[in-house]
């Protein structure tokens, strides 16, 4: 009777419940009843409005079975739910999904690892279903929290622990896939979710055995190996998450990385940090690279007072990020990057020098170690600045070169951003060297179409200023930067090392015809280059590398920028350098004097073969042969040996050992060169750089140069009573009809410098320089100071000012302005 009652009650139950009950066998080991499952599926598809009731009933049965630990029936219920989800894709599935998610949550909350894995697998299947319309009210906060917790499983059984971690990672991957494609439901990118998801993935990624093998672009999955490895699965999920990040939520995905690295102290050593950011840079869209760089810079500011190794680790990460960033995509943050790095460079120098001052007199091991750590930070900053600059397109790189150069502090000025006033000489020198080293890296590989583009005036002037500093390393760096910019055909490696080259043609020098822009550049700025080479040779602390770089500078200028006029100027410069060693007005050590002589020999040997004038080559070769026999210390192969016997003195009358201007002029004049200017000794220009670089002034040489260029060398005596009237002055400034006279003057000057003794020429130039100085003083005094009587007039003579009866105010000089 009771059986009949039960049958009647069963017959009265709703059909969907009877269909659900029929899929459960009496023994759960028999599994899902497939025939009845097909009936239930057909019914759900035919009557989709019943799906929500079917789901609610299945959830009720599953909850009861979970509480009773009837795991077999739980498995059957979840299998049925999965099949219904896959079969039904209508809008009516929304209420059913709510029941499904409720059942998955029940499984994840249970303490049974098998049920947690079962719920995760069902959720992943659900995540792969594309719904027709989004469900705005559905939230996944619980699943994010639960899956993240599973990623940190610490079960005592290693296999169970791995299984749960894998389930948690796959669950996070499912949440990401289900939510990131829906623009109207971006809750997954909120910080409270990212702060759980990202650290959970990174925690599992730390178990990667071979970090470097996985830092490149993502490769295709290979079978089921990755399914068994939580670290690899976590990395793939991390890549997928970053690949789906957009402009608005990129920062939310990156910031938790910094928190994780800080919390676990992974900046020192920083292998894992570098690995993470390589993955980030490879995974995100290229146009968002600058977001990551900005975040790294911001974190560097936050950790600016941390230990040097931590800061060095962050800077190294920045370097790796910049190296991967696509060209041009980091443009929006260029100035921010350089400003931040320069600021931290200054901070590092301050900390290092501060520690050194505080430990003065008691050098301890810890202080020395900290100084070395700061050097690591500084080197990392230099590397990053240089690499960042070299990764920029050419149009931005030229701006960055000027930007870096403007930051180089100069002693005696306060207009620099990096104010050296508080650093002292040592700190200023350190920053100068480090900035020039970074500039050297930026300019490496830079190829400008014209020299004026590579060395614009706003960049050339501040660049050449450090070449006058009393520091050999600074001068070396400036010359190396110049080489990077001038050498447009990669000839520098062929010229490395100062030597007498037997046959220049063997070097296979590459060169093009000098363009009009380059000719114009040399007319405007050639004297600046000559001046810095000339003054650079006069430094007492020059070593072999300085002479090698000076030789390379002269050779590259010849290759890239030399036309006939520049060749003459370079020869004048070489002869002037020879005079530095012979006359020795600066009291240079004998090694420096011999080094300059060797430099001139190596360069004139190179130049003579480049212009291929036989008579010139013959004169140079003859001098070099004589030196090799009588004075080998004048050749680079000898003087720059470790042990070289230096002469006690240099005799000025040993003309066979010197390159002579008259013979060079004679040899070049026969080949069509305009050699008039060879008779005019080279004298460097005078600028404010001498004051800024603490060099002694060379103003007294200007009068000598002016007198030689403009004076008449045929007059041995000057008439001091020669009257200088208005008509005479007006005639002097009128250049019409004086061409023939000027030609005759130049001819006489050349003849005198060829035949007259050197001492006579020097004495005459000194006399005329003093006379010119006296004349200018008298004219300025009479022009500025009025006469004692308004009725007096004056006639200006070379030696006196005479007053006569004609009123002064009647004298007019309409065409003459006296300053």
Coordinates of C-alpha atoms in Angstrom, one line a residue, residues 244-785:
X244 CA 43.3 41.9 -22.6
X245 CA 44.1 45.1 -20.6
X246 CA 43.1 48.4 -22.2
X247 CA 44.2 52.0 -21.8
X248 CA 41.9 52.7 -18.8
X249 CA 42.7 49.6 -16.7
X250 CA 46.4 48.9 -17.6
X251 CA 47.7 50.6 -14.4
X252 CA 45.4 48.6 -12.2
X253 CA 46.9 45.4 -13.6
X254 CA 50.5 46.6 -13.2
X255 CA 50.5 48.2 -9.7
X256 CA 49.9 45.0 -7.8
X257 CA 53.1 43.6 -9.3
X258 CA 55.1 46.3 -7.4
X259 CA 53.3 45.5 -4.2
X260 CA 54.1 41.8 -4.5
X261 CA 57.8 42.5 -5.3
X262 CA 58.0 44.9 -2.4
X263 CA 56.3 42.5 0.1
X264 CA 58.4 39.5 -0.8
X265 CA 61.7 41.6 -1.2
X266 CA 62.2 40.5 -4.7
X267 CA 64.1 43.6 -5.9
X268 CA 67.4 42.3 -4.6
X269 CA 68.2 40.0 -6.2
X270 CA 65.9 41.1 -9.0
X271 CA 65.9 38.1 -11.4
X272 CA 62.2 37.4 -10.8
X273 CA 61.3 41.1 -11.1
X274 CA 63.1 41.4 -14.4
X275 CA 61.3 38.3 -15.6
X276 CA 57.9 39.7 -14.6
X277 CA 58.4 42.9 -16.4
X278 CA 59.7 41.2 -19.5
X279 CA 56.5 39.2 -19.5
X280 CA 54.5 42.4 -19.0
X281 CA 56.2 44.3 -21.9
X282 CA 55.8 41.4 -24.3
X283 CA 52.2 40.8 -23.4
X284 CA 50.6 44.2 -23.4
X285 CA 49.7 46.1 -26.5
X286 CA 52.7 48.1 -27.8
X287 CA 51.0 51.5 -27.6
X288 CA 50.6 51.0 -23.8
X289 CA 54.3 50.5 -23.1
X290 CA 54.7 54.0 -21.7
X291 CA 52.1 53.2 -19.0
X292 CA 54.4 50.5 -17.6
X293 CA 57.4 52.8 -17.8
X294 CA 55.5 55.5 -16.0
X295 CA 54.6 53.1 -13.2
X296 CA 58.2 52.0 -12.8
X297 CA 59.4 55.6 -12.6
X298 CA 56.7 56.3 -10.0
X299 CA 57.7 53.3 -7.9
X300 CA 61.4 54.4 -8.1
X301 CA 60.3 57.7 -6.6
X302 CA 58.5 55.9 -3.8
X303 CA 61.5 53.8 -3.0
X304 CA 64.1 56.6 -3.4
X305 CA 65.3 56.2 0.2
X306 CA 65.6 52.4 0.1
X307 CA 68.9 50.6 0.0
X308 CA 71.1 51.1 -3.1
X309 CA 70.6 47.5 -4.3
X310 CA 66.8 47.9 -4.2
X311 CA 67.0 51.1 -6.2
X312 CA 69.5 49.5 -8.6
X313 CA 67.1 46.5 -9.0
X314 CA 64.2 48.8 -10.0
X315 CA 66.4 50.8 -12.4
X316 CA 67.5 47.5 -14.0
X317 CA 63.9 46.6 -14.5
X318 CA 63.3 50.0 -16.1
X319 CA 66.2 49.3 -18.5
X320 CA 64.7 45.9 -19.5
X321 CA 61.3 47.5 -20.0
X322 CA 62.8 50.2 -22.3
X323 CA 64.8 47.6 -24.2
X324 CA 61.6 45.8 -25.1
X325 CA 59.4 48.9 -25.7
X326 CA 58.6 49.4 -29.4
X327 CA 60.3 52.4 -31.0
X328 CA 58.3 55.5 -30.7
X329 CA 55.8 54.1 -28.3
X330 CA 57.6 55.6 -25.3
X331 CA 57.5 59.1 -26.7
X332 CA 55.0 60.6 -24.2
X333 CA 57.2 59.8 -21.2
X334 CA 60.7 60.7 -22.6
X335 CA 61.3 63.9 -20.6
X336 CA 59.7 62.3 -17.5
X337 CA 62.1 59.4 -17.7
X338 CA 65.2 61.5 -18.1
X339 CA 64.1 64.0 -15.4
X340 CA 63.5 61.1 -12.9
X341 CA 66.7 59.4 -13.7
X342 CA 68.8 62.5 -13.4
X343 CA 67.1 63.3 -10.1
X344 CA 68.0 59.9 -8.8
X345 CA 71.5 60.2 -10.1
X346 CA 71.8 63.4 -8.0
X347 CA 70.3 61.6 -5.0
X348 CA 72.8 58.7 -5.4
X349 CA 75.7 61.1 -5.6
X350 CA 74.5 63.0 -2.5
X351 CA 74.1 59.8 -0.5
X352 CA 77.6 58.5 -1.5
X353 CA 79.4 61.7 -0.8
X354 CA 77.4 62.2 2.4
X355 CA 78.4 58.8 3.7
X356 CA 82.0 59.5 2.7
X357 CA 82.0 62.8 4.6
X358 CA 80.4 61.3 7.7
X359 CA 83.0 58.5 7.7
X360 CA 86.0 60.7 7.0
X361 CA 89.0 59.5 9.0
X362 CA 87.3 56.2 9.9
X363 CA 86.9 54.2 6.8
X364 CA 84.8 51.1 7.7
X365 CA 83.9 48.1 5.6
X366 CA 80.2 48.9 5.7
X367 CA 80.7 52.4 4.4
X368 CA 82.9 51.2 1.6
X369 CA 80.3 48.6 0.7
X370 CA 77.6 51.2 0.7
X371 CA 79.7 53.4 -1.6
X372 CA 80.2 50.5 -4.0
X373 CA 76.4 49.9 -3.9
X374 CA 75.8 53.5 -4.8
X375 CA 78.2 53.1 -7.8
X376 CA 76.0 50.2 -8.9
X377 CA 73.0 52.5 -8.8
X378 CA 74.8 55.2 -10.7
X379 CA 76.0 52.7 -13.4
X380 CA 72.5 51.4 -13.7
X381 CA 71.1 54.9 -14.2
X382 CA 73.7 55.7 -16.8
X383 CA 73.0 52.5 -18.7
X384 CA 69.3 53.2 -18.6
X385 CA 69.7 56.8 -19.8
X386 CA 71.9 55.7 -22.6
X387 CA 69.8 52.7 -23.7
X388 CA 66.7 54.8 -23.5
X389 CA 68.1 57.5 -25.7
X390 CA 69.5 55.0 -28.2
X391 CA 66.1 53.4 -28.4
X392 CA 64.4 56.6 -29.6
X393 CA 63.9 57.6 -33.2
X394 CA 66.5 60.0 -34.6
X395 CA 64.4 63.1 -34.4
X396 CA 63.9 62.5 -30.6
X397 CA 67.4 61.4 -30.0
X398 CA 68.9 64.8 -31.1
X399 CA 66.6 66.5 -28.6
X400 CA 67.6 64.2 -25.8
X401 CA 71.2 64.8 -26.6
X402 CA 70.7 68.5 -26.0
X403 CA 68.5 67.8 -23.0
X404 CA 71.3 65.7 -21.3
X405 CA 74.0 68.2 -22.2
X406 CA 71.9 71.0 -20.7
X407 CA 72.0 69.1 -17.4
X408 CA 75.8 68.8 -17.2
X409 CA 76.8 71.1 -14.4
X410 CA 79.6 73.6 -15.1
X411 CA 81.7 75.1 -12.3
X412 CA 81.2 78.8 -12.1
X413 CA 77.6 78.8 -13.3
X414 CA 74.2 78.4 -11.6
X415 CA 71.9 78.1 -14.6
X416 CA 72.0 74.3 -14.6
X417 CA 69.1 72.2 -13.4
X418 CA 71.5 70.0 -11.5
X419 CA 72.9 72.8 -9.2
X420 CA 76.4 71.8 -8.3
X421 CA 76.6 74.3 -5.4
X422 CA 75.9 71.7 -2.7
X423 CA 77.9 68.9 -4.4
X424 CA 81.3 70.4 -4.3
X425 CA 84.0 69.9 -6.9
X426 CA 84.1 66.1 -6.4
X427 CA 80.3 65.7 -6.7
X428 CA 80.1 68.0 -9.7
X429 CA 82.9 66.1 -11.5
X430 CA 81.1 62.8 -10.8
X431 CA 77.9 64.0 -12.3
X432 CA 79.7 65.5 -15.3
X433 CA 81.4 62.2 -16.0
X434 CA 78.3 60.1 -15.6
X435 CA 76.2 62.4 -17.8
X436 CA 78.8 62.4 -20.5
X437 CA 79.0 58.6 -20.3
X438 CA 75.2 58.4 -20.8
X439 CA 75.5 60.9 -23.6
X440 CA 78.1 58.7 -25.2
X441 CA 75.7 55.8 -25.2
X442 CA 72.9 57.9 -26.6
X443 CA 75.0 59.1 -29.5
X444 CA 76.3 55.6 -30.3
X445 CA 75.1 54.6 -33.7
X446 CA 73.5 58.0 -34.4
X447 CA 73.9 58.8 -38.1
X448 CA 72.9 62.4 -39.1
X449 CA 72.6 63.4 -42.8
X450 CA 74.5 66.6 -42.1
X451 CA 76.9 67.6 -39.4
X452 CA 74.7 70.6 -38.6
X453 CA 72.0 68.2 -37.6
X454 CA 74.3 66.2 -35.4
X455 CA 76.1 69.2 -33.9
X456 CA 73.7 72.2 -33.8
X457 CA 75.0 75.3 -32.1
X458 CA 72.9 75.0 -28.9
X459 CA 74.5 71.5 -28.5
X460 CA 78.0 72.1 -29.7
X461 CA 78.9 75.0 -27.4
X462 CA 78.0 73.2 -24.1
X463 CA 79.5 70.0 -25.4
X464 CA 82.9 71.5 -26.1
X465 CA 83.0 73.3 -22.8
X466 CA 84.0 70.2 -20.7
X467 CA 86.8 69.6 -23.2
X468 CA 88.6 72.5 -21.5
X469 CA 88.2 71.1 -18.0
X470 CA 91.3 70.2 -16.1
X471 CA 90.2 66.5 -16.0
X472 CA 91.5 64.1 -18.6
X473 CA 88.6 61.7 -18.3
X474 CA 86.1 64.5 -19.0
X475 CA 88.1 65.5 -22.1
X476 CA 88.2 61.9 -23.3
X477 CA 84.4 61.5 -23.0
X478 CA 83.8 64.7 -24.9
X479 CA 86.1 63.6 -27.8
X480 CA 84.4 60.2 -27.9
X481 CA 81.0 61.9 -28.1
X482 CA 82.3 64.0 -31.0
X483 CA 83.6 60.9 -32.7
X484 CA 80.1 59.3 -32.5
X485 CA 78.5 62.3 -34.1
X486 CA 81.2 63.1 -36.8
X487 CA 81.9 59.6 -37.9
X488 CA 79.0 59.0 -40.3
X489 CA 80.7 56.2 -42.3
X490 CA 82.0 54.0 -39.4
X491 CA 85.7 54.8 -40.0
X492 CA 86.6 55.2 -36.4
X493 CA 87.5 51.6 -35.7
X494 CA 90.0 51.7 -38.6
X495 CA 91.7 54.7 -37.0
X496 CA 91.9 53.3 -33.5
X497 CA 95.2 53.9 -31.9
X498 CA 97.7 56.6 -32.8
X499 CA 100.4 55.4 -35.2
X500 CA 102.2 56.2 -38.4
X501 CA 100.1 54.5 -41.1
X502 CA 102.3 53.2 -43.9
X503 CA 99.5 53.1 -46.5
X504 CA 96.2 54.8 -45.7
X505 CA 94.6 53.1 -48.7
X506 CA 94.8 49.8 -46.9
X507 CA 92.3 51.1 -44.4
X508 CA 89.6 51.4 -47.1
X509 CA 88.3 54.6 -45.7
X510 CA 84.7 55.3 -46.7
X511 CA 83.8 58.9 -47.5
X512 CA 81.4 61.0 -49.5
X513 CA 81.8 64.4 -51.3
X514 CA 81.6 67.2 -48.8
X515 CA 78.1 68.7 -48.9
X516 CA 77.3 72.4 -49.0
X517 CA 75.7 72.1 -45.5
X518 CA 78.9 70.6 -44.1
X519 CA 81.0 73.4 -45.8
X520 CA 78.8 76.0 -44.2
X521 CA 79.1 74.3 -40.8
X522 CA 82.9 74.4 -40.9
X523 CA 82.9 78.1 -41.9
X524 CA 80.7 78.8 -38.9
X525 CA 82.0 76.4 -36.3
X526 CA 85.3 75.1 -37.6
X527 CA 87.3 77.4 -35.4
X528 CA 85.6 76.0 -32.3
X529 CA 86.7 72.5 -33.2
X530 CA 90.2 73.6 -33.9
X531 CA 90.4 75.6 -30.7
X532 CA 89.4 72.7 -28.5
X533 CA 91.8 70.3 -30.2
X534 CA 94.6 72.9 -29.8
X535 CA 93.9 73.6 -26.1
X536 CA 93.3 69.9 -25.4
X537 CA 96.9 69.2 -26.5
X538 CA 98.2 71.7 -23.9
X539 CA 96.9 69.9 -20.9
X540 CA 99.5 68.5 -18.5
X541 CA 97.5 65.5 -17.4
X542 CA 97.1 64.1 -20.9
X543 CA 97.8 60.4 -21.2
X544 CA 98.1 58.1 -24.2
X545 CA 94.3 57.8 -24.6
X546 CA 94.0 61.6 -24.9
X547 CA 96.5 61.7 -27.7
X548 CA 94.8 58.8 -29.5
X549 CA 91.4 60.5 -29.3
X550 CA 92.9 63.8 -30.5
X551 CA 94.4 62.1 -33.5
X552 CA 91.1 60.4 -34.3
X553 CA 89.4 63.7 -34.0
X554 CA 91.7 65.3 -36.6
X555 CA 91.5 62.3 -38.9
X556 CA 87.6 62.1 -38.8
X557 CA 87.4 65.8 -39.4
X558 CA 89.6 65.3 -42.5
X559 CA 87.5 62.4 -43.7
X560 CA 84.1 63.9 -43.1
X561 CA 84.4 67.7 -43.3
X562 CA 87.6 68.7 -45.1
X563 CA 87.6 70.6 -48.4
X564 CA 90.6 72.6 -49.6
X565 CA 90.0 75.5 -47.1
X566 CA 89.6 73.1 -44.2
X567 CA 92.8 71.2 -45.2
X568 CA 94.8 74.5 -45.0
X569 CA 93.3 75.2 -41.6
X570 CA 94.1 71.8 -40.3
X571 CA 97.7 72.1 -41.5
X572 CA 97.9 75.5 -39.7
X573 CA 96.6 73.8 -36.6
X574 CA 99.1 71.0 -36.8
X575 CA 102.0 73.4 -37.2
X576 CA 100.7 75.4 -34.2
X577 CA 100.6 72.2 -32.2
X578 CA 104.2 71.5 -33.2
X579 CA 105.1 75.0 -32.0
X580 CA 103.5 74.2 -28.6
X581 CA 106.0 71.4 -28.1
X582 CA 109.0 73.4 -29.5
X583 CA 108.5 76.7 -27.7
X584 CA 106.9 75.3 -24.6
X585 CA 105.4 78.5 -23.3
X586 CA 103.2 76.4 -21.0
X587 CA 106.1 74.5 -19.4
X588 CA 104.7 71.2 -20.3
X589 CA 106.4 68.0 -19.2
X590 CA 108.7 66.3 -21.7
X591 CA 106.3 63.4 -22.2
X592 CA 103.6 65.8 -23.3
X593 CA 105.8 67.7 -25.6
X594 CA 107.0 64.5 -27.3
X595 CA 103.3 63.3 -27.4
X596 CA 102.3 66.4 -29.2
X597 CA 105.1 66.0 -31.7
X598 CA 104.1 62.3 -32.2
X599 CA 100.5 63.4 -32.7
X600 CA 101.4 65.9 -35.4
X601 CA 103.6 63.4 -37.2
X602 CA 100.8 60.7 -37.2
X603 CA 98.2 63.2 -38.4
X604 CA 100.3 64.9 -41.1
X605 CA 101.3 61.5 -42.4
X606 CA 97.5 60.6 -42.6
X607 CA 96.6 63.9 -44.1
X608 CA 99.3 63.9 -46.8
X609 CA 98.1 60.5 -48.0
X610 CA 94.5 61.5 -48.0
X611 CA 95.0 64.6 -50.2
X612 CA 97.7 62.7 -52.2
X613 CA 100.0 65.6 -53.0
X614 CA 103.4 64.0 -53.8
X615 CA 105.6 66.8 -52.7
X616 CA 103.7 67.1 -49.4
X617 CA 103.9 63.3 -48.9
X618 CA 107.7 63.4 -49.6
X619 CA 108.3 66.2 -47.0
X620 CA 106.3 64.4 -44.4
X621 CA 108.0 61.1 -45.1
X622 CA 111.4 62.6 -45.0
X623 CA 110.8 64.2 -41.5
X624 CA 109.4 60.9 -40.2
X625 CA 112.4 59.0 -41.5
X626 CA 114.8 61.5 -39.9
X627 CA 112.9 61.2 -36.6
X628 CA 113.0 57.4 -36.7
X629 CA 116.8 57.6 -36.8
X630 CA 117.7 60.6 -34.7
X631 CA 114.7 61.2 -32.5
X632 CA 112.3 58.2 -32.3
X633 CA 110.7 59.7 -29.2
X634 CA 108.9 62.1 -31.7
X635 CA 107.0 59.1 -33.1
X636 CA 103.9 57.5 -31.5
X637 CA 105.3 54.0 -31.8
X638 CA 108.1 54.9 -29.4
X639 CA 106.8 57.6 -27.1
X640 CA 103.8 55.7 -26.0
X641 CA 105.7 52.6 -25.0
X642 CA 105.7 51.7 -21.4
X643 CA 109.4 52.4 -21.1
X644 CA 110.6 55.2 -23.3
X645 CA 113.8 57.3 -22.8
X646 CA 112.8 60.9 -23.0
X647 CA 115.2 63.6 -24.1
X648 CA 116.4 66.2 -21.6
X649 CA 115.6 69.1 -24.0
X650 CA 114.3 69.9 -27.4
X651 CA 116.6 72.0 -29.6
X652 CA 114.8 74.6 -31.7
X653 CA 117.4 74.6 -34.5
X654 CA 117.0 71.0 -35.4
X655 CA 114.8 71.8 -38.4
X656 CA 115.3 68.4 -40.0
X657 CA 113.0 67.0 -37.3
X658 CA 110.2 69.5 -37.8
X659 CA 107.5 70.0 -40.4
X660 CA 108.3 73.3 -42.0
X661 CA 105.6 75.7 -43.1
X662 CA 107.5 77.1 -46.1
X663 CA 108.1 73.6 -47.5
X664 CA 104.5 72.6 -47.0
X665 CA 103.3 75.8 -48.6
X666 CA 105.6 75.2 -51.5
X667 CA 104.5 71.7 -52.0
X668 CA 100.8 72.5 -51.8
X669 CA 101.1 75.7 -53.9
X670 CA 102.4 73.7 -56.8
X671 CA 99.3 71.5 -56.7
X672 CA 96.8 74.4 -56.9
X673 CA 96.1 75.0 -53.2
X674 CA 95.7 78.5 -52.0
X675 CA 98.5 78.7 -49.5
X676 CA 98.4 82.3 -48.5
X677 CA 96.9 81.6 -45.1
X678 CA 99.6 79.1 -44.2
X679 CA 101.8 82.0 -43.5
X680 CA 99.4 83.2 -40.7
X681 CA 100.1 81.3 -37.5
X682 CA 97.1 79.7 -36.0
X683 CA 95.8 81.4 -32.8
X684 CA 92.7 80.0 -30.9
X685 CA 89.7 82.2 -30.4
X686 CA 89.0 83.6 -26.9
X687 CA 85.6 82.8 -25.3
X688 CA 84.1 82.7 -21.9
X689 CA 84.9 79.0 -21.7
X690 CA 88.4 79.9 -20.5
X691 CA 86.9 81.6 -17.4
X692 CA 84.3 78.8 -16.8
X693 CA 86.9 76.1 -17.1
X694 CA 89.4 77.9 -14.9
X695 CA 92.0 78.2 -17.6
X696 CA 94.4 81.1 -17.9
X697 CA 93.3 83.8 -20.3
X698 CA 94.8 84.0 -23.8
X699 CA 93.6 87.5 -24.5
X700 CA 97.1 88.7 -25.1
X701 CA 97.3 86.6 -28.2
X702 CA 94.5 88.4 -30.0
X703 CA 96.5 91.5 -30.7
X704 CA 99.2 89.3 -32.3
X705 CA 96.7 87.6 -34.5
X706 CA 95.0 90.9 -35.5
X707 CA 98.3 92.5 -36.3
X708 CA 99.6 89.7 -38.5
X709 CA 96.3 89.5 -40.4
X710 CA 96.0 93.2 -41.1
X711 CA 99.4 94.8 -40.7
X712 CA 102.0 95.5 -43.3
X713 CA 105.0 93.4 -42.6
X714 CA 107.4 95.4 -44.9
X715 CA 107.5 98.3 -42.5
X716 CA 110.2 97.8 -39.9
X717 CA 109.5 101.1 -38.2
X718 CA 106.3 102.9 -37.5
X719 CA 106.0 106.7 -37.7
X720 CA 104.6 107.7 -34.3
X721 CA 103.8 111.2 -35.6
X722 CA 101.6 110.1 -38.4
X723 CA 98.4 112.2 -38.3
X724 CA 95.1 110.3 -38.1
X725 CA 92.4 112.7 -39.5
X726 CA 88.8 112.2 -40.4
X727 CA 89.7 111.8 -44.1
X728 CA 92.3 109.2 -43.2
X729 CA 89.9 107.2 -41.1
X730 CA 87.2 107.4 -43.8
X731 CA 89.7 106.2 -46.4
X732 CA 90.7 103.4 -44.1
X733 CA 87.2 102.0 -43.8
X734 CA 86.5 102.4 -47.5
X735 CA 87.4 99.0 -49.1
X736 CA 86.9 100.1 -52.7
X737 CA 90.1 100.2 -54.8
X738 CA 92.2 98.4 -52.2
X739 CA 92.2 94.9 -53.6
X740 CA 95.5 95.2 -55.3
X741 CA 97.1 96.7 -52.3
X742 CA 95.8 93.9 -50.1
X743 CA 97.2 91.3 -52.5
X744 CA 100.6 92.9 -52.3
X745 CA 100.4 92.9 -48.5
X746 CA 99.6 89.2 -48.4
X747 CA 102.5 88.4 -50.8
X748 CA 104.9 90.4 -48.6
X749 CA 103.7 88.7 -45.5
X750 CA 104.2 85.3 -47.0
X751 CA 107.7 86.2 -48.1
X752 CA 108.7 87.6 -44.8
X753 CA 107.4 84.5 -42.8
X754 CA 109.3 82.2 -45.3
X755 CA 112.6 84.0 -45.0
X756 CA 112.8 86.0 -41.8
X757 CA 114.1 84.3 -38.6
X758 CA 111.4 83.2 -36.1
X759 CA 112.8 85.5 -33.3
X760 CA 112.6 88.6 -35.5
X761 CA 109.0 87.8 -36.5
X762 CA 108.0 87.3 -32.9
X763 CA 109.7 90.5 -31.8
X764 CA 108.0 92.6 -34.5
X765 CA 104.6 91.1 -33.7
X766 CA 105.0 91.9 -30.1
X767 CA 106.0 95.5 -30.9
X768 CA 103.0 96.0 -33.2
X769 CA 100.7 94.5 -30.7
X770 CA 101.8 96.9 -28.0
X771 CA 101.5 99.8 -30.4
X772 CA 98.0 98.8 -31.4
X773 CA 97.0 98.6 -27.7
X774 CA 98.4 102.2 -27.1
X775 CA 96.6 103.6 -30.1
X776 CA 93.3 102.2 -29.1
X777 CA 93.7 103.5 -25.5
X778 CA 94.5 107.0 -26.8
X779 CA 91.5 107.1 -29.2
X780 CA 89.1 105.9 -26.6
X781 CA 90.4 108.4 -24.1
X782 CA 90.1 111.3 -26.4
X783 CA 86.7 110.2 -27.7
X784 CA 85.1 109.8 -24.3
X785 CA 86.8 112.7 -22.4

